[in-house]
mmCIF file of C-alpha atoms and ligand atoms in Angstrom:
data_model
loop_
_atom_site.group_PDB
_atom_site.id
_atom_site.type_symbol
_atom_site.label_atom_id
_atom_site.label_comp_id
_atom_site.label_asym_id
_atom_site.label_seq_id
_atom_site.Cartn_x
_atom_site.Cartn_y
_atom_site.Cartn_z
ATOM 1 C CA UNK A 1 -9.374 -51.062 -5.884
ATOM 2 C CA UNK A 2 -7.078 -48.105 -5.537
ATOM 3 C CA UNK A 3 -6.871 -46.709 -8.946
ATOM 4 C CA UNK A 4 -3.682 -44.766 -8.769
ATOM 5 C CA UNK A 5 -2.470 -46.132 -12.044
ATOM 6 C CA UNK A 6 -0.650 -44.023 -14.550
ATOM 7 C CA UNK A 7 -2.754 -45.336 -17.395
ATOM 8 C CA UNK A 8 -4.676 -42.129 -17.894
ATOM 9 C CA UNK A 9 -4.697 -42.567 -21.639
ATOM 10 C CA UNK A 10 -6.657 -45.774 -21.387
ATOM 11 C CA UNK A 11 -9.383 -44.229 -19.227
ATOM 12 C CA UNK A 12 -11.181 -42.849 -22.236
ATOM 13 C CA UNK A 13 -11.273 -46.227 -23.850
ATOM 14 C CA UNK A 14 -13.165 -47.921 -21.056
ATOM 15 C CA UNK A 15 -16.205 -47.375 -18.918
ATOM 16 C CA UNK A 16 -15.681 -48.325 -15.316
ATOM 17 C CA UNK A 17 -18.687 -49.706 -13.465
ATOM 18 C CA UNK A 18 -19.366 -49.924 -9.740
ATOM 19 C CA UNK A 19 -18.954 -53.667 -9.785
ATOM 20 C CA UNK A 20 -15.830 -54.903 -8.095
ATOM 21 C CA UNK A 21 -14.591 -57.969 -9.899
ATOM 22 C CA UNK A 22 -12.638 -60.700 -8.194
ATOM 23 C CA UNK A 23 -9.969 -62.659 -10.038
ATOM 24 C CA UNK A 24 -8.429 -65.858 -8.744
ATOM 25 C CA UNK A 25 -4.729 -65.712 -7.957
ATOM 26 C CA UNK A 26 -2.474 -68.399 -6.604
ATOM 27 C CA UNK A 27 -0.445 -65.856 -4.655
ATOM 28 C CA UNK A 28 -2.111 -63.729 -1.991
ATOM 29 C CA UNK A 29 -2.189 -59.974 -2.515
ATOM 30 C CA UNK A 30 -3.086 -57.816 0.465
ATOM 31 C CA UNK A 31 -6.181 -59.769 1.471
ATOM 32 C CA UNK A 32 -5.263 -63.039 3.136
ATOM 33 C CA UNK A 33 -8.789 -63.721 4.308
ATOM 34 C CA UNK A 34 -10.946 -63.720 1.199
ATOM 35 C CA UNK A 35 -10.361 -66.739 -0.957
ATOM 36 C CA UNK A 36 -11.796 -69.240 -3.362
ATOM 37 C CA UNK A 37 -11.762 -72.909 -2.373
ATOM 38 C CA UNK A 38 -9.512 -73.987 0.478
ATOM 39 C CA UNK A 39 -10.712 -74.054 4.067
ATOM 40 C CA UNK A 40 -12.802 -71.569 5.992
ATOM 41 C CA UNK A 41 -11.004 -69.055 8.182
ATOM 42 C CA UNK A 42 -13.273 -68.235 11.105
ATOM 43 C CA UNK A 43 -13.950 -64.737 12.401
ATOM 44 C CA UNK A 44 -12.240 -65.884 15.592
ATOM 45 C CA UNK A 45 -9.985 -68.960 15.607
ATOM 46 C CA UNK A 46 -12.038 -70.633 18.327
ATOM 47 C CA UNK A 47 -15.431 -69.655 16.905
ATOM 48 C CA UNK A 48 -16.153 -71.927 13.956
ATOM 49 C CA UNK A 49 -19.627 -72.025 12.508
ATOM 50 C CA UNK A 50 -21.749 -74.948 13.592
ATOM 51 C CA UNK A 51 -20.756 -77.567 11.013
ATOM 52 C CA UNK A 52 -24.413 -78.390 10.518
ATOM 53 C CA UNK A 53 -24.850 -74.988 8.878
ATOM 54 C CA UNK A 54 -22.541 -76.114 6.080
ATOM 55 C CA UNK A 55 -24.295 -79.392 5.419
ATOM 56 C CA UNK A 56 -26.204 -80.081 2.245
ATOM 57 C CA UNK A 57 -29.956 -79.986 2.808
ATOM 58 C CA UNK A 58 -30.346 -82.880 0.358
ATOM 59 C CA UNK A 59 -27.671 -85.433 1.325
ATOM 60 C CA UNK A 60 -26.670 -84.026 4.726
ATOM 61 C CA UNK A 61 -22.982 -84.214 3.873
ATOM 62 C CA UNK A 62 -20.593 -81.439 4.823
ATOM 63 C CA UNK A 63 -20.172 -79.231 1.766
ATOM 64 C CA UNK A 64 -16.792 -77.939 0.623
ATOM 65 C CA UNK A 65 -16.113 -74.223 0.725
ATOM 66 C CA UNK A 66 -16.406 -72.445 -2.608
ATOM 67 C CA UNK A 67 -15.811 -68.920 -1.427
ATOM 68 C CA UNK A 68 -14.906 -66.940 1.648
ATOM 69 C CA UNK A 69 -15.295 -63.209 1.372
ATOM 70 C CA UNK A 70 -14.405 -60.532 3.855
ATOM 71 C CA UNK A 71 -17.538 -58.403 3.886
ATOM 72 C CA UNK A 72 -16.342 -55.548 6.080
ATOM 73 C CA UNK A 73 -18.282 -52.431 5.128
ATOM 74 C CA UNK A 74 -18.332 -48.950 6.622
ATOM 75 C CA UNK A 75 -22.066 -49.054 7.351
ATOM 76 C CA UNK A 76 -21.716 -52.062 9.614
ATOM 77 C CA UNK A 77 -20.104 -51.657 13.030
ATOM 78 C CA UNK A 78 -19.474 -55.391 12.993
ATOM 79 C CA UNK A 79 -16.995 -57.556 11.195
ATOM 80 C CA UNK A 80 -18.782 -59.512 8.479
ATOM 81 C CA UNK A 81 -17.521 -62.630 6.770
ATOM 82 C CA UNK A 82 -19.251 -64.604 4.052
ATOM 83 C CA UNK A 83 -18.908 -68.280 3.295
ATOM 84 C CA UNK A 84 -20.464 -70.069 0.330
ATOM 85 C CA UNK A 85 -20.594 -73.848 0.447
ATOM 86 C CA UNK A 86 -21.698 -76.121 -2.362
ATOM 87 C CA UNK A 87 -22.448 -79.825 -2.403
ATOM 88 C CA UNK A 88 -20.509 -81.804 -4.975
ATOM 89 C CA UNK A 89 -22.667 -84.896 -4.933
ATOM 90 C CA UNK A 90 -24.032 -85.595 -8.361
ATOM 91 C CA UNK A 91 -27.434 -86.492 -6.932
ATOM 92 C CA UNK A 92 -27.768 -83.073 -5.281
ATOM 93 C CA UNK A 93 -27.180 -81.061 -8.419
ATOM 94 C CA UNK A 94 -29.785 -78.437 -9.164
ATOM 95 C CA UNK A 95 -31.528 -79.090 -5.879
ATOM 96 C CA UNK A 96 -32.475 -76.464 -3.365
ATOM 97 C CA UNK A 97 -30.256 -76.497 -0.296
ATOM 98 C CA UNK A 98 -27.244 -77.894 -2.119
ATOM 99 C CA UNK A 99 -25.596 -74.497 -1.781
ATOM 100 C CA UNK A 100 -25.571 -72.327 1.287
ATOM 101 C CA UNK A 101 -24.279 -68.897 2.177
ATOM 102 C CA UNK A 102 -23.375 -68.054 5.746
ATOM 103 C CA UNK A 103 -22.629 -64.692 7.246
ATOM 104 C CA UNK A 104 -20.317 -64.776 10.218
ATOM 105 C CA UNK A 105 -20.523 -61.649 12.333
ATOM 106 C CA UNK A 106 -18.067 -60.637 14.983
ATOM 107 C CA UNK A 107 -19.425 -57.977 17.222
ATOM 108 C CA UNK A 108 -16.713 -55.849 18.712
ATOM 109 C CA UNK A 109 -16.309 -55.519 22.457
ATOM 110 C CA UNK A 110 -16.735 -51.796 22.049
ATOM 111 C CA UNK A 111 -20.113 -52.338 20.535
ATOM 112 C CA UNK A 112 -21.123 -54.715 23.303
ATOM 113 C CA UNK A 113 -20.027 -52.222 25.922
ATOM 114 C CA UNK A 114 -22.034 -49.474 24.267
ATOM 115 C CA UNK A 115 -25.111 -51.701 24.128
ATOM 116 C CA UNK A 116 -24.645 -52.797 27.739
ATOM 117 C CA UNK A 117 -24.265 -49.201 28.835
ATOM 118 C CA UNK A 118 -27.356 -48.111 26.933
ATOM 119 C CA UNK A 119 -29.308 -50.942 28.515
ATOM 120 C CA UNK A 120 -28.114 -50.059 31.994
ATOM 121 C CA UNK A 121 -29.116 -46.477 31.509
ATOM 122 C CA UNK A 122 -32.504 -47.492 30.212
ATOM 123 C CA UNK A 123 -33.045 -49.867 33.123
ATOM 124 C CA UNK A 124 -31.922 -47.244 35.607
ATOM 125 C CA UNK A 125 -34.258 -44.707 34.067
ATOM 126 C CA UNK A 126 -37.185 -47.112 34.252
ATOM 127 C CA UNK A 127 -36.330 -48.052 37.806
ATOM 128 C CA UNK A 128 -36.227 -44.412 38.737
ATOM 129 C CA UNK A 129 -39.624 -43.828 37.159
ATOM 130 C CA UNK A 130 -41.031 -46.841 38.907
ATOM 131 C CA UNK A 131 -39.588 -45.762 42.219
ATOM 132 C CA UNK A 132 -41.101 -42.327 41.810
ATOM 133 C CA UNK A 133 -44.463 -43.801 40.934
ATOM 134 C CA UNK A 134 -44.360 -46.062 43.957
ATOM 135 C CA UNK A 135 -43.322 -43.251 46.225
ATOM 136 C CA UNK A 136 -46.014 -40.999 44.885
ATOM 137 C CA UNK A 137 -48.576 -43.710 45.451
ATOM 138 C CA UNK A 138 -47.603 -44.861 48.900
ATOM 139 C CA UNK A 139 -45.946 -41.812 50.438
ATOM 140 C CA UNK A 140 -47.633 -38.556 49.715
ATOM 141 C CA UNK A 141 -44.804 -36.802 51.516
ATOM 142 C CA UNK A 142 -42.144 -38.691 49.683
ATOM 143 C CA UNK A 143 -40.215 -35.524 49.026
ATOM 144 C CA UNK A 144 -38.581 -35.940 52.410
ATOM 145 C CA UNK A 145 -37.397 -39.385 51.506
ATOM 146 C CA UNK A 146 -35.662 -38.546 48.295
ATOM 147 C CA UNK A 147 -32.346 -38.368 50.026
ATOM 148 C CA UNK A 148 -33.337 -40.281 53.067
ATOM 149 C CA UNK A 149 -33.762 -43.677 51.584
ATOM 150 C CA UNK A 150 -30.101 -44.360 52.264
ATOM 151 C CA UNK A 151 -31.169 -45.346 55.753
ATOM 152 C CA UNK A 152 -33.096 -48.188 54.263
ATOM 153 C CA UNK A 153 -30.267 -49.471 52.097
ATOM 154 C CA UNK A 154 -30.468 -53.182 51.722
ATOM 155 C CA UNK A 155 -33.949 -53.222 53.149
ATOM 156 C CA UNK A 156 -36.862 -53.662 50.864
ATOM 157 C CA UNK A 157 -34.477 -53.801 47.979
ATOM 158 C CA UNK A 158 -35.370 -57.346 47.171
ATOM 159 C CA UNK A 159 -37.651 -57.843 44.225
ATOM 160 C CA UNK A 160 -36.378 -54.688 42.692
ATOM 161 C CA UNK A 161 -32.649 -54.461 42.349
ATOM 162 C CA UNK A 162 -33.042 -50.922 41.150
ATOM 163 C CA UNK A 163 -34.768 -49.681 44.246
ATOM 164 C CA UNK A 164 -31.314 -48.550 45.229
ATOM 165 C CA UNK A 165 -31.890 -45.922 42.592
ATOM 166 C CA UNK A 166 -33.217 -43.837 45.419
ATOM 167 C CA UNK A 167 -29.755 -43.378 46.754
ATOM 168 C CA UNK A 168 -26.992 -41.487 45.060
ATOM 169 C CA UNK A 169 -24.745 -44.529 44.980
ATOM 170 C CA UNK A 170 -26.852 -46.182 42.409
ATOM 171 C CA UNK A 171 -25.971 -43.683 39.749
ATOM 172 C CA UNK A 172 -22.359 -43.884 40.773
ATOM 173 C CA UNK A 173 -22.571 -47.612 40.463
ATOM 174 C CA UNK A 174 -23.976 -47.365 36.992
ATOM 175 C CA UNK A 175 -21.372 -44.910 35.859
ATOM 176 C CA UNK A 176 -18.571 -46.858 37.452
ATOM 177 C CA UNK A 177 -19.781 -50.068 35.982
ATOM 178 C CA UNK A 178 -19.277 -48.986 32.445
ATOM 179 C CA UNK A 179 -15.653 -48.228 33.088
ATOM 180 C CA UNK A 180 -15.263 -51.313 35.162
ATOM 181 C CA UNK A 181 -13.622 -54.517 33.951
ATOM 182 C CA UNK A 182 -16.738 -56.434 34.870
ATOM 183 C CA UNK A 183 -18.526 -54.697 32.113
ATOM 184 C CA UNK A 184 -16.951 -57.076 29.657
ATOM 185 C CA UNK A 185 -19.104 -59.786 31.139
ATOM 186 C CA UNK A 186 -22.151 -59.267 28.975
ATOM 187 C CA UNK A 187 -20.468 -61.441 26.409
ATOM 188 C CA UNK A 188 -20.652 -64.348 28.799
ATOM 189 C CA UNK A 189 -23.769 -64.017 30.918
ATOM 190 C CA UNK A 190 -23.219 -67.401 32.517
ATOM 191 C CA UNK A 191 -20.036 -66.200 34.150
ATOM 192 C CA UNK A 192 -21.704 -63.289 35.905
ATOM 193 C CA UNK A 193 -20.962 -64.581 39.371
ATOM 194 C CA UNK A 194 -22.682 -62.641 42.109
ATOM 195 C CA UNK A 195 -20.379 -61.340 44.782
ATOM 196 C CA UNK A 196 -21.037 -60.001 48.211
ATOM 197 C CA UNK A 197 -19.784 -56.595 47.268
ATOM 198 C CA UNK A 198 -22.703 -54.227 47.122
ATOM 199 C CA UNK A 199 -21.877 -52.317 43.947
ATOM 200 C CA UNK A 200 -20.769 -55.376 42.057
ATOM 201 C CA UNK A 201 -23.876 -57.204 43.086
ATOM 202 C CA UNK A 202 -26.194 -54.563 41.819
ATOM 203 C CA UNK A 203 -24.265 -54.440 38.583
ATOM 204 C CA UNK A 204 -24.374 -58.193 38.214
ATOM 205 C CA UNK A 205 -28.092 -57.997 38.797
ATOM 206 C CA UNK A 206 -28.336 -55.408 36.104
ATOM 207 C CA UNK A 207 -26.581 -57.723 33.719
ATOM 208 C CA UNK A 208 -28.734 -60.632 34.623
ATOM 209 C CA UNK A 209 -31.822 -58.586 34.076
ATOM 210 C CA UNK A 210 -30.731 -57.235 30.760
ATOM 211 C CA UNK A 211 -29.806 -60.676 29.591
ATOM 212 C CA UNK A 212 -33.145 -62.142 30.594
ATOM 213 C CA UNK A 213 -35.100 -59.333 29.002
ATOM 214 C CA UNK A 214 -33.224 -59.812 25.737
ATOM 215 C CA UNK A 215 -35.664 -61.409 23.298
ATOM 216 C CA UNK A 216 -34.389 -64.865 22.559
ATOM 217 C CA UNK A 217 -34.382 -65.600 18.840
ATOM 218 C CA UNK A 218 -35.481 -68.968 17.746
ATOM 219 C CA UNK A 219 -32.347 -71.068 17.529
ATOM 220 C CA UNK A 220 -31.357 -72.070 14.043
ATOM 221 C CA UNK A 221 -30.280 -75.493 15.230
ATOM 222 C CA UNK A 222 -30.943 -77.314 18.448
ATOM 223 C CA UNK A 223 -28.429 -78.944 20.712
ATOM 224 C CA UNK A 224 -24.681 -78.445 20.959
ATOM 225 C CA UNK A 225 -22.989 -77.224 17.827
ATOM 226 C CA UNK A 226 -21.244 -79.781 15.687
ATOM 227 C CA UNK A 227 -17.468 -79.489 15.354
ATOM 228 C CA UNK A 228 -15.710 -79.592 12.012
ATOM 229 C CA UNK A 229 -13.905 -82.784 11.090
ATOM 230 C CA UNK A 230 -10.161 -82.570 10.756
ATOM 231 C CA UNK A 231 -9.014 -82.991 8.122
ATOM 232 C CA UNK A 232 -11.968 -81.855 6.069
ATOM 233 C CA UNK A 233 -13.398 -84.574 3.800
ATOM 234 C CA UNK A 234 -12.778 -82.519 0.671
ATOM 235 C CA UNK A 235 -11.446 -79.098 -0.190
ATOM 236 C CA UNK A 236 -11.022 -77.367 -3.495
ATOM 237 C CA UNK A 237 -7.599 -75.907 -4.241
ATOM 238 C CA UNK A 238 -6.995 -72.542 -2.600
ATOM 239 C CA UNK A 239 -6.942 -69.313 -4.585
ATOM 240 C CA UNK A 240 -6.726 -65.740 -3.376
ATOM 241 C CA UNK A 241 -8.357 -62.708 -4.882
ATOM 242 C CA UNK A 242 -7.153 -59.872 -6.932
ATOM 243 C CA UNK A 243 -9.865 -57.220 -7.205
ATOM 244 C CA UNK A 244 -10.493 -54.494 -9.713
ATOM 245 C CA UNK A 245 -13.482 -52.475 -10.790
ATOM 246 C CA UNK A 246 -15.154 -53.759 -13.877
ATOM 247 C CA UNK A 247 -14.265 -51.986 -17.078
ATOM 248 C CA UNK A 248 -16.297 -52.275 -20.223
ATOM 249 C CA UNK A 249 -15.637 -51.259 -23.752
ATOM 250 C CA UNK A 250 -18.378 -48.723 -24.502
ATOM 251 C CA UNK A 251 -18.811 -49.830 -28.070
ATOM 252 C CA UNK A 252 -19.215 -53.460 -27.205
ATOM 253 C CA UNK A 253 -22.447 -54.847 -28.615
ATOM 254 C CA UNK A 254 -23.845 -55.528 -25.144
ATOM 255 C CA UNK A 255 -25.970 -53.163 -23.059
ATOM 256 C CA UNK A 256 -24.580 -52.192 -19.681
ATOM 257 C CA UNK A 257 -27.601 -52.601 -17.516
ATOM 258 C CA UNK A 258 -29.798 -55.544 -16.905
ATOM 259 C CA UNK A 259 -32.859 -53.293 -16.984
ATOM 260 C CA UNK A 260 -32.031 -52.422 -20.518
ATOM 261 C CA UNK A 261 -32.013 -56.056 -21.371
ATOM 262 C CA UNK A 262 -35.356 -56.614 -19.804
ATOM 263 C CA UNK A 263 -37.306 -53.422 -19.995
ATOM 264 C CA UNK A 264 -36.823 -52.625 -23.611
ATOM 265 C CA UNK A 265 -38.085 -54.987 -26.246
ATOM 266 C CA UNK A 266 -36.212 -53.067 -28.868
ATOM 267 C CA UNK A 267 -32.927 -54.355 -27.583
ATOM 268 C CA UNK A 268 -33.806 -57.769 -28.829
ATOM 269 C CA UNK A 269 -34.659 -56.517 -32.317
ATOM 270 C CA UNK A 270 -31.111 -56.841 -33.393
ATOM 271 C CA UNK A 271 -31.105 -60.480 -32.515
ATOM 272 C CA UNK A 272 -32.708 -63.217 -34.562
ATOM 273 C CA UNK A 273 -35.788 -63.619 -32.431
ATOM 274 C CA UNK A 274 -39.128 -64.924 -33.506
ATOM 275 C CA UNK A 275 -41.960 -62.556 -32.678
ATOM 276 C CA UNK A 276 -44.140 -65.485 -31.782
ATOM 277 C CA UNK A 277 -41.732 -66.687 -29.223
ATOM 278 C CA UNK A 278 -40.946 -63.605 -27.233
ATOM 279 C CA UNK A 279 -40.010 -65.552 -24.130
ATOM 280 C CA UNK A 280 -37.382 -67.556 -25.851
ATOM 281 C CA UNK A 281 -36.144 -64.405 -27.449
ATOM 282 C CA UNK A 282 -35.706 -62.835 -24.052
ATOM 283 C CA UNK A 283 -33.956 -65.873 -22.745
ATOM 284 C CA UNK A 284 -31.459 -65.907 -25.512
ATOM 285 C CA UNK A 285 -30.904 -62.237 -25.029
ATOM 286 C CA UNK A 286 -30.473 -62.548 -21.291
ATOM 287 C CA UNK A 287 -28.004 -65.369 -21.529
ATOM 288 C CA UNK A 288 -26.193 -63.619 -24.344
ATOM 289 C CA UNK A 289 -25.956 -60.452 -22.261
ATOM 290 C CA UNK A 290 -24.605 -62.478 -19.386
ATOM 291 C CA UNK A 291 -22.037 -64.189 -21.535
ATOM 292 C CA UNK A 292 -21.019 -61.012 -23.324
ATOM 293 C CA UNK A 293 -20.716 -58.903 -20.208
ATOM 294 C CA UNK A 294 -18.741 -61.582 -18.408
ATOM 295 C CA UNK A 295 -16.749 -62.077 -21.600
ATOM 296 C CA UNK A 296 -15.423 -58.541 -21.423
ATOM 297 C CA UNK A 297 -13.502 -59.595 -18.331
ATOM 298 C CA UNK A 298 -13.484 -63.329 -18.872
ATOM 299 C CA UNK A 299 -11.390 -64.257 -15.869
ATOM 300 C CA UNK A 300 -13.819 -62.833 -13.331
ATOM 301 C CA UNK A 301 -14.864 -65.326 -10.697
ATOM 302 C CA UNK A 302 -16.746 -62.906 -8.468
ATOM 303 C CA UNK A 303 -18.852 -59.792 -8.903
ATOM 304 C CA UNK A 304 -19.273 -57.633 -5.799
ATOM 305 C CA UNK A 305 -21.662 -54.710 -5.668
ATOM 306 C CA UNK A 306 -23.444 -54.405 -2.361
ATOM 307 C CA UNK A 307 -26.859 -52.875 -2.964
ATOM 308 C CA UNK A 308 -26.345 -53.160 -6.690
ATOM 309 C CA UNK A 309 -27.831 -55.340 -9.310
ATOM 310 C CA UNK A 310 -26.762 -58.911 -10.100
ATOM 311 C CA UNK A 311 -26.016 -60.039 -13.600
ATOM 312 C CA UNK A 312 -28.641 -62.688 -14.224
ATOM 313 C CA UNK A 313 -27.830 -65.826 -16.116
ATOM 314 C CA UNK A 314 -31.469 -66.490 -16.890
ATOM 315 C CA UNK A 315 -34.828 -64.771 -16.588
ATOM 316 C CA UNK A 316 -36.760 -67.953 -16.603
ATOM 317 C CA UNK A 317 -36.070 -69.787 -13.371
ATOM 318 C CA UNK A 318 -37.054 -69.592 -9.713
ATOM 319 C CA UNK A 319 -34.253 -67.172 -8.922
ATOM 320 C CA UNK A 320 -35.352 -64.809 -11.673
ATOM 321 C CA UNK A 321 -38.923 -64.977 -10.373
ATOM 322 C CA UNK A 322 -37.637 -63.833 -7.011
ATOM 323 C CA UNK A 323 -35.357 -61.131 -8.301
ATOM 324 C CA UNK A 324 -37.366 -59.633 -11.151
ATOM 325 C CA UNK A 325 -40.535 -57.593 -10.959
ATOM 326 C CA UNK A 326 -43.372 -57.662 -13.481
ATOM 327 C CA UNK A 327 -41.392 -55.351 -15.742
ATOM 328 C CA UNK A 328 -38.477 -57.750 -15.544
ATOM 329 C CA UNK A 329 -36.471 -55.270 -13.570
ATOM 330 C CA UNK A 330 -34.348 -56.243 -10.639
ATOM 331 C CA UNK A 331 -36.041 -55.908 -7.263
ATOM 332 C CA UNK A 332 -35.091 -56.908 -3.741
ATOM 333 C CA UNK A 333 -38.768 -56.895 -2.765
ATOM 334 C CA UNK A 334 -39.260 -60.625 -3.031
ATOM 335 C CA UNK A 335 -36.027 -61.722 -1.451
ATOM 336 C CA UNK A 336 -37.105 -63.530 1.723
ATOM 337 C CA UNK A 337 -36.759 -61.493 4.881
ATOM 338 C CA UNK A 338 -33.732 -62.055 7.067
ATOM 339 C CA UNK A 339 -34.064 -65.206 9.160
ATOM 340 C CA UNK A 340 -32.295 -63.467 12.001
ATOM 341 C CA UNK A 341 -33.846 -60.003 12.357
ATOM 342 C CA UNK A 342 -36.987 -60.643 10.326
ATOM 343 C CA UNK A 343 -36.520 -57.455 8.341
ATOM 344 C CA UNK A 344 -36.813 -57.225 4.605
ATOM 345 C CA UNK A 345 -33.573 -55.411 4.188
ATOM 346 C CA UNK A 346 -31.508 -57.935 2.355
ATOM 347 C CA UNK A 347 -29.745 -56.559 -0.668
ATOM 348 C CA UNK A 348 -27.698 -58.089 -3.413
ATOM 349 C CA UNK A 349 -24.119 -58.337 -2.249
ATOM 350 C CA UNK A 350 -22.143 -60.579 -4.580
ATOM 351 C CA UNK A 351 -22.339 -63.365 -7.121
ATOM 352 C CA UNK A 352 -20.031 -66.164 -8.106
ATOM 353 C CA UNK A 353 -19.297 -66.375 -11.798
ATOM 354 C CA UNK A 354 -18.894 -69.605 -13.757
ATOM 355 C CA UNK A 355 -15.210 -69.095 -14.441
ATOM 356 C CA UNK A 356 -14.819 -69.992 -10.755
ATOM 357 C CA UNK A 357 -15.816 -73.535 -11.666
ATOM 358 C CA UNK A 358 -12.949 -74.027 -14.055
ATOM 359 C CA UNK A 359 -10.584 -72.371 -11.577
ATOM 360 C CA UNK A 360 -11.675 -74.587 -8.698
ATOM 361 C CA UNK A 361 -11.984 -77.817 -10.610
ATOM 362 C CA UNK A 362 -9.141 -77.415 -13.031
ATOM 363 C CA UNK A 363 -9.152 -80.517 -15.185
ATOM 364 C CA UNK A 364 -9.985 -82.772 -12.303
ATOM 365 C CA UNK A 365 -13.757 -83.030 -12.395
ATOM 366 C CA UNK A 366 -14.705 -83.266 -16.030
ATOM 367 C CA UNK A 367 -18.360 -84.162 -16.429
ATOM 368 C CA UNK A 368 -18.752 -84.682 -12.695
ATOM 369 C CA UNK A 369 -18.166 -81.040 -11.958
ATOM 370 C CA UNK A 370 -20.394 -78.211 -10.830
ATOM 371 C CA UNK A 371 -23.150 -77.082 -13.155
ATOM 372 C CA UNK A 372 -24.250 -73.638 -12.124
ATOM 373 C CA UNK A 373 -24.325 -70.494 -14.209
ATOM 374 C CA UNK A 374 -24.144 -68.070 -11.304
ATOM 375 C CA UNK A 375 -24.620 -68.072 -7.543
ATOM 376 C CA UNK A 376 -26.241 -64.909 -6.219
ATOM 377 C CA UNK A 377 -26.100 -63.968 -2.548
ATOM 378 C CA UNK A 378 -28.277 -61.355 -0.839
ATOM 379 C CA UNK A 379 -27.479 -60.301 2.698
ATOM 380 C CA UNK A 380 -28.521 -58.347 5.750
ATOM 381 C CA UNK A 381 -26.350 -56.286 8.092
ATOM 382 C CA UNK A 382 -27.961 -57.186 11.418
ATOM 383 C CA UNK A 383 -26.007 -58.546 14.364
ATOM 384 C CA UNK A 384 -27.056 -62.064 15.353
ATOM 385 C CA UNK A 385 -28.664 -62.067 18.782
ATOM 386 C CA UNK A 386 -26.995 -65.297 19.772
ATOM 387 C CA UNK A 387 -23.241 -64.826 19.939
ATOM 388 C CA UNK A 388 -20.504 -66.801 21.604
ATOM 389 C CA UNK A 389 -17.914 -65.584 24.088
ATOM 390 C CA UNK A 390 -15.877 -64.139 21.233
ATOM 391 C CA UNK A 391 -18.821 -62.091 20.058
ATOM 392 C CA UNK A 392 -19.271 -64.296 16.985
ATOM 393 C CA UNK A 393 -22.692 -65.243 15.648
ATOM 394 C CA UNK A 394 -24.038 -66.747 12.446
ATOM 395 C CA UNK A 395 -26.793 -66.014 9.948
ATOM 396 C CA UNK A 396 -27.733 -68.099 6.946
ATOM 397 C CA UNK A 397 -28.183 -65.723 4.044
ATOM 398 C CA UNK A 398 -30.221 -65.953 0.884
ATOM 399 C CA UNK A 399 -28.530 -67.723 -1.971
ATOM 400 C CA UNK A 400 -29.996 -68.005 -5.443
ATOM 401 C CA UNK A 401 -28.394 -70.533 -7.763
ATOM 402 C CA UNK A 402 -29.040 -70.220 -11.469
ATOM 403 C CA UNK A 403 -28.229 -73.599 -12.927
ATOM 404 C CA UNK A 404 -26.398 -74.072 -16.151
ATOM 405 C CA UNK A 405 -28.615 -74.612 -19.126
ATOM 406 C CA UNK A 406 -31.822 -73.630 -17.314
ATOM 407 C CA UNK A 407 -32.471 -70.607 -19.370
HETATM 408 ZN ZN1 LIG B 501 -25.727 -82.948 -1.180
HETATM 409 ZN ZN1 LIG B 502 -31.075 -59.307 9.463
#
């Protein structure tokens, strides 16, 4: 990442791209979290994902972890962690749902406090408006009561916990609440025990109201979450990451951008392609581009370029249909909208490269091993609405698997 090398002479020989490449290392560098294989490390030790989220949609078996990636980015106020799981059952190969990508999000307490405070202020403002409307309607001379409602404290307050807004304490209560240790309670609404103390009670009410007005997302899974077995049924060997920006030799015979591969028929002229079989010609070209680009840094197991453009293994499968427009240029437009926030803001974030297979499997799997060409993951940055007491929530992200040989 940090390019403080003294190899200035070599700079002219290479073109550096914006793609951060991950290389598998047996020894950890600075990042102890991101890794290939091994076991998942949860955003909080006592907040594992529901094990059902990591089960194969075809055989329902718990899938081993292929990749965990720390996805912390400046534009997200939340901690983000990615997990890619893949089924190793032979019968599930090439089937949809036999690979899954999860995004674990840990929302900071700071963020929760800010949200809680904003909600309180909004509720207080609405209550004040409502109180004014009611006063205007029922008491034409309400002006006299603006500061006189203190006499009625506790009376007529039922049904509207914010009716106390008519007295100066209510604003004090709101202000005090944000600096008050109770304000950490939004993370655990069920523990918001009402107390007899006036200020606390009104604050607890505020919390209860804001938690009930929060739109409840449709739960991903029903019932209590499923714990992870210990030990896990199968894990791949553990590797850490070394990361470096991709460098390419400018004179290499391969174009740099996928659009060039797709948008310009002339690029395929140099290759032995039959004019009558343009599709096949493109396929060969696409795969060749993939192989050649990857071949410039053959040990890469991961390509990371949030908001960038994946390197496609094929232009002729379901994934390509999703990711390419009519001009065969990369588009995020057809990536399904986020299952959590419903927005169509998912962008390409990273892809696993096939060298990861030989790293993970070593010589152990042989013909029984994984058979994908690349695994592309597109993600959102939203905070899951359902979060546990540690502020951790989960979103299943879009994963596109391009299978080996399907080009
Ligand atoms: Zn399976
Ligand atoms: Zn989202």
